[in-house]
Each structure stands twice: as structure tokens, then as C-alpha cells.
């Protein structure tokens, strides 16, 4: 089990006991719509997401040290079902943070720590990331962490709200 720490955050595996907090934040429509997934409808659904989607050694809860509460997630994985131009061996990075914590540098801090971890412990050659073009704040997080725009735009109708919503593609070479 990998746990990482920054000045304000602990990045740790998700726990079943995080389901209430996850639901509280992931049920907010603006969160899922910006990230490409539907808002959670129940604590049970959030618990199931923890047990399936978040049950990975490369996905972490973003926990605010001040409160001990998970307020978002950061992770990386193979760029499996997304319509993005990933290279062989390249991983896709993703993150989100609860709306009350937007514009506080939390995603940047969490993503930068995960990138440090990847560089020091893996042989992954590069990361790819994308954001809906109507969510430029997410792109700023990526750029602050060293991602470079590829100039490519993609549409992925499999993403919640993805139909007719262009995604900007960025890459970080190691």
C-alpha cells in the first residue's frame, strides 16, 4: 500500500469508510460533468465505485490533512476505453477535487506528488491527460505540472456529457 504526503495532503488508498464523503462530493453535478462521469446517486453507489473503479494500486484518495477527510482523487492507469491518442506504454492521469476546494491548488499539489512517485518508481515513459475544453482550469493544473499540449482535440461520446464536447490532449514526457 503506497501512501504519499505533501504539505497539505495525504494520498492514500480509498477505503469503504470513505463512501459517505465520496457521495457528499461526487453527487455534486458539476464534479462529474467536468470529469466525464455521472453524479453519484447514493452512498451505496459511491461504495461500489470505491470497490471497483478506485480499487487500484495507482488510484489514491486526496485527503486533506487538516480534516482527515477525502476530498478528491488522483490516479493513473492504462488509457483503456477513452478515445485519446495514447502511445504504447503510456499511462493516463486523472484527478478531481470537491467543488468547495476548487481554485486552491489542491489538484496541482496532488498531481505533482503522483508524478514524482511515477518518475521515481516506474518505467512509464510518458503520461497523457485530457480535459474538456469548457473546463480550462483542469488544463491549467496539467500545465503547472509540466504537461504540454499536443495540439490534438478528441471527442469521446463514451464519457458522460462527452457528446459534442471537445477534449484537449496534453502529454508529459519522462
PDB file of C-alpha atoms in Angstrom, residues 31-154:
ATOM      1  CA  UNK A  31     -17.870  17.489 -10.404  1.00  0.00           C
ATOM      2  CA  UNK A  32     -18.845  14.534 -12.571  1.00  0.00           C
ATOM      3  CA  UNK A  33     -19.814  16.650 -15.549  1.00  0.00           C
ATOM      4  CA  UNK A  34     -16.355  18.249 -15.612  1.00  0.00           C
ATOM      5  CA  UNK A  35     -14.628  14.880 -15.167  1.00  0.00           C
ATOM      6  CA  UNK A  36     -16.758  12.837 -17.582  1.00  0.00           C
ATOM      7  CA  UNK A  37     -18.777  10.665 -15.213  1.00  0.00           C
ATOM      8  CA  UNK A  38     -22.372  10.902 -13.969  1.00  0.00           C
ATOM      9  CA  UNK A  39     -23.026  12.293 -10.484  1.00  0.00           C
ATOM     10  CA  UNK A  40     -23.303   9.601  -7.821  1.00  0.00           C
ATOM     11  CA  UNK A  41     -26.878   8.818  -6.799  1.00  0.00           C
ATOM     12  CA  UNK A  42     -26.342   7.080  -3.442  1.00  0.00           C
ATOM     13  CA  UNK A  43     -23.793   6.190  -0.783  1.00  0.00           C
ATOM     14  CA  UNK A  44     -24.069   2.587  -1.973  1.00  0.00           C
ATOM     15  CA  UNK A  45     -23.081   3.651  -5.491  1.00  0.00           C
ATOM     16  CA  UNK A  46     -20.098   5.554  -4.082  1.00  0.00           C
ATOM     17  CA  UNK A  47     -19.082   2.478  -2.061  1.00  0.00           C
ATOM     18  CA  UNK A  48     -19.282   0.365  -5.218  1.00  0.00           C
ATOM     19  CA  UNK A  49     -17.071   2.891  -7.085  1.00  0.00           C
ATOM     20  CA  UNK A  50     -14.540   2.610  -4.233  1.00  0.00           C
ATOM     21  CA  UNK A  51     -14.607  -1.198  -4.508  1.00  0.00           C
ATOM     22  CA  UNK A  52     -14.291  -1.271  -8.306  1.00  0.00           C
ATOM     23  CA  UNK A  53     -13.031   1.859 -10.099  1.00  0.00           C
ATOM     24  CA  UNK A  54     -10.914   3.146  -7.194  1.00  0.00           C
ATOM     25  CA  UNK A  55      -9.718  -0.329  -6.148  1.00  0.00           C
ATOM     26  CA  UNK A  56      -6.325   0.018  -7.798  1.00  0.00           C
ATOM     27  CA  UNK A  57      -2.762   0.440  -6.529  1.00  0.00           C
ATOM     28  CA  UNK A  58      -2.490   3.507  -8.800  1.00  0.00           C
ATOM     29  CA  UNK A  59      -5.565   5.408  -7.584  1.00  0.00           C
ATOM     30  CA  UNK A  60      -5.486   7.443  -4.370  1.00  0.00           C
ATOM     31  CA  UNK A  61      -7.909   9.411  -2.262  1.00  0.00           C
ATOM     32  CA  UNK A  62      -6.824  13.022  -1.834  1.00  0.00           C
ATOM     33  CA  UNK A  63      -7.172  13.544   1.917  1.00  0.00           C
ATOM     34  CA  UNK A  64      -6.937  16.993   3.449  1.00  0.00           C
ATOM     35  CA  UNK A  65      -4.571  16.636   6.412  1.00  0.00           C
ATOM     36  CA  UNK A  66      -6.376  19.404   8.291  1.00  0.00           C
ATOM     37  CA  UNK A  67      -9.649  17.425   8.414  1.00  0.00           C
ATOM     38  CA  UNK A  68      -8.685  13.827   7.568  1.00  0.00           C
ATOM     39  CA  UNK A  69     -11.488  13.777   5.000  1.00  0.00           C
ATOM     40  CA  UNK A  70     -11.108  12.550   1.409  1.00  0.00           C
ATOM     41  CA  UNK A  71     -11.951  15.467  -0.891  1.00  0.00           C
ATOM     42  CA  UNK A  72     -10.970  14.087  -4.292  1.00  0.00           C
ATOM     43  CA  UNK A  73      -8.994  11.508  -6.181  1.00  0.00           C
ATOM     44  CA  UNK A  74      -5.842  11.246  -8.287  1.00  0.00           C
ATOM     45  CA  UNK A  75      -4.513   8.306 -10.222  1.00  0.00           C
ATOM     46  CA  UNK A  76      -3.104   6.812 -13.364  1.00  0.00           C
ATOM     47  CA  UNK A  77      -3.924   3.801 -15.469  1.00  0.00           C
ATOM     48  CA  UNK A  78      -3.761   2.445 -18.980  1.00  0.00           C
ATOM     49  CA  UNK A  79      -5.711   4.691 -21.326  1.00  0.00           C
ATOM     50  CA  UNK A  80      -8.184   1.903 -21.984  1.00  0.00           C
ATOM     51  CA  UNK A  81     -11.665   2.920 -23.153  1.00  0.00           C
ATOM     52  CA  UNK A  82     -11.059   6.567 -23.906  1.00  0.00           C
ATOM     53  CA  UNK A  83     -10.895   7.973 -27.390  1.00  0.00           C
ATOM     54  CA  UNK A  84      -7.468   9.576 -26.960  1.00  0.00           C
ATOM     55  CA  UNK A  85      -4.225   9.135 -28.924  1.00  0.00           C
ATOM     56  CA  UNK A  86      -2.227   7.259 -26.289  1.00  0.00           C
ATOM     57  CA  UNK A  87       1.142   5.736 -27.150  1.00  0.00           C
ATOM     58  CA  UNK A  88       2.175   2.167 -26.248  1.00  0.00           C
ATOM     59  CA  UNK A  89       3.246   2.002 -22.592  1.00  0.00           C
ATOM     60  CA  UNK A  90       1.803   5.427 -21.853  1.00  0.00           C
ATOM     61  CA  UNK A  91      -0.458   5.865 -18.840  1.00  0.00           C
ATOM     62  CA  UNK A  92      -3.360   8.242 -18.484  1.00  0.00           C
ATOM     63  CA  UNK A  93      -3.507  10.545 -15.472  1.00  0.00           C
ATOM     64  CA  UNK A  94      -6.756  11.736 -13.951  1.00  0.00           C
ATOM     65  CA  UNK A  95      -7.910  13.711 -10.940  1.00  0.00           C
ATOM     66  CA  UNK A  96     -10.780  15.613  -9.419  1.00  0.00           C
ATOM     67  CA  UNK A  97     -11.373  17.584  -6.249  1.00  0.00           C
ATOM     68  CA  UNK A  98     -14.576  18.553  -4.453  1.00  0.00           C
ATOM     69  CA  UNK A  99     -16.118  21.853  -5.517  1.00  0.00           C
ATOM     70  CA  UNK A 100     -15.562  23.629  -2.158  1.00  0.00           C
ATOM     71  CA  UNK A 101     -11.813  23.113  -2.722  1.00  0.00           C
ATOM     72  CA  UNK A 102     -11.595  24.359  -6.317  1.00  0.00           C
ATOM     73  CA  UNK A 103      -9.001  27.054  -7.050  1.00  0.00           C
ATOM     74  CA  UNK A 104      -6.861  26.253  -4.009  1.00  0.00           C
ATOM     75  CA  UNK A 105      -4.032  24.400  -5.779  1.00  0.00           C
ATOM     76  CA  UNK A 106      -5.062  21.044  -4.347  1.00  0.00           C
ATOM     77  CA  UNK A 107      -5.251  19.204  -7.686  1.00  0.00           C
ATOM     78  CA  UNK A 108      -1.893  20.675  -8.705  1.00  0.00           C
ATOM     79  CA  UNK A 109      -0.315  19.576  -5.413  1.00  0.00           C
ATOM     80  CA  UNK A 110      -1.777  16.052  -5.653  1.00  0.00           C
ATOM     81  CA  UNK A 111      -0.919  15.596  -9.347  1.00  0.00           C
ATOM     82  CA  UNK A 112       2.652  16.855  -8.843  1.00  0.00           C
ATOM     83  CA  UNK A 113       3.161  14.367  -5.994  1.00  0.00           C
ATOM     84  CA  UNK A 114       1.813  11.500  -8.074  1.00  0.00           C
ATOM     85  CA  UNK A 115       4.109  12.484 -10.964  1.00  0.00           C
ATOM     86  CA  UNK A 116       7.085  12.473  -8.577  1.00  0.00           C
ATOM     87  CA  UNK A 117       6.095   8.987  -7.457  1.00  0.00           C
ATOM     88  CA  UNK A 118       5.758   7.734 -11.056  1.00  0.00           C
ATOM     89  CA  UNK A 119       9.147   9.138 -12.052  1.00  0.00           C
ATOM     90  CA  UNK A 120      10.877   7.563  -9.050  1.00  0.00           C
ATOM     91  CA  UNK A 121       9.198   4.153  -9.031  1.00  0.00           C
ATOM     92  CA  UNK A 122       8.093   3.176 -12.540  1.00  0.00           C
ATOM     93  CA  UNK A 123       9.375   2.823 -16.085  1.00  0.00           C
ATOM     94  CA  UNK A 124       6.378   4.608 -17.599  1.00  0.00           C
ATOM     95  CA  UNK A 125       7.752   6.708 -20.489  1.00  0.00           C
ATOM     96  CA  UNK A 126       5.036   9.370 -20.501  1.00  0.00           C
ATOM     97  CA  UNK A 127       1.630  10.370 -19.230  1.00  0.00           C
ATOM     98  CA  UNK A 128      -1.288  11.567 -21.275  1.00  0.00           C
ATOM     99  CA  UNK A 129      -4.094  13.682 -19.878  1.00  0.00           C
ATOM    100  CA  UNK A 130      -7.157  15.381 -21.309  1.00  0.00           C
ATOM    101  CA  UNK A 131      -9.784  17.875 -20.254  1.00  0.00           C
ATOM    102  CA  UNK A 132     -12.990  19.143 -21.760  1.00  0.00           C
ATOM    103  CA  UNK A 133     -12.240  22.458 -23.443  1.00  0.00           C
ATOM    104  CA  UNK A 134     -15.032  24.066 -21.417  1.00  0.00           C
ATOM    105  CA  UNK A 135     -13.035  23.213 -18.264  1.00  0.00           C
ATOM    106  CA  UNK A 136      -9.835  25.247 -18.760  1.00  0.00           C
ATOM    107  CA  UNK A 137      -8.995  25.134 -15.025  1.00  0.00           C
ATOM    108  CA  UNK A 138      -8.180  21.443 -15.377  1.00  0.00           C
ATOM    109  CA  UNK A 139      -5.844  22.242 -18.256  1.00  0.00           C
ATOM    110  CA  UNK A 140      -4.047  24.815 -16.108  1.00  0.00           C
ATOM    111  CA  UNK A 141      -3.450  22.112 -13.465  1.00  0.00           C
ATOM    112  CA  UNK A 142      -1.882  19.886 -16.122  1.00  0.00           C
ATOM    113  CA  UNK A 143       0.312  22.661 -17.494  1.00  0.00           C
ATOM    114  CA  UNK A 144       1.505  23.664 -13.991  1.00  0.00           C
ATOM    115  CA  UNK A 145       2.633  20.049 -13.577  1.00  0.00           C
ATOM    116  CA  UNK A 146       4.603  20.046 -16.818  1.00  0.00           C
ATOM    117  CA  UNK A 147       2.138  18.633 -19.322  1.00  0.00           C
ATOM    118  CA  UNK A 148       2.485  20.064 -22.830  1.00  0.00           C
ATOM    119  CA  UNK A 149      -0.486  20.485 -25.187  1.00  0.00           C
ATOM    120  CA  UNK A 150      -0.210  18.090 -28.133  1.00  0.00           C
ATOM    121  CA  UNK A 151      -2.413  20.221 -30.364  1.00  0.00           C
ATOM    122  CA  UNK A 152      -4.826  17.294 -30.629  1.00  0.00           C
ATOM    123  CA  UNK A 153      -8.523  17.527 -29.845  1.00  0.00           C
ATOM    124  CA  UNK A 154     -10.718  14.490 -29.302  1.00  0.00           C
TER     125      UNK A 154
END
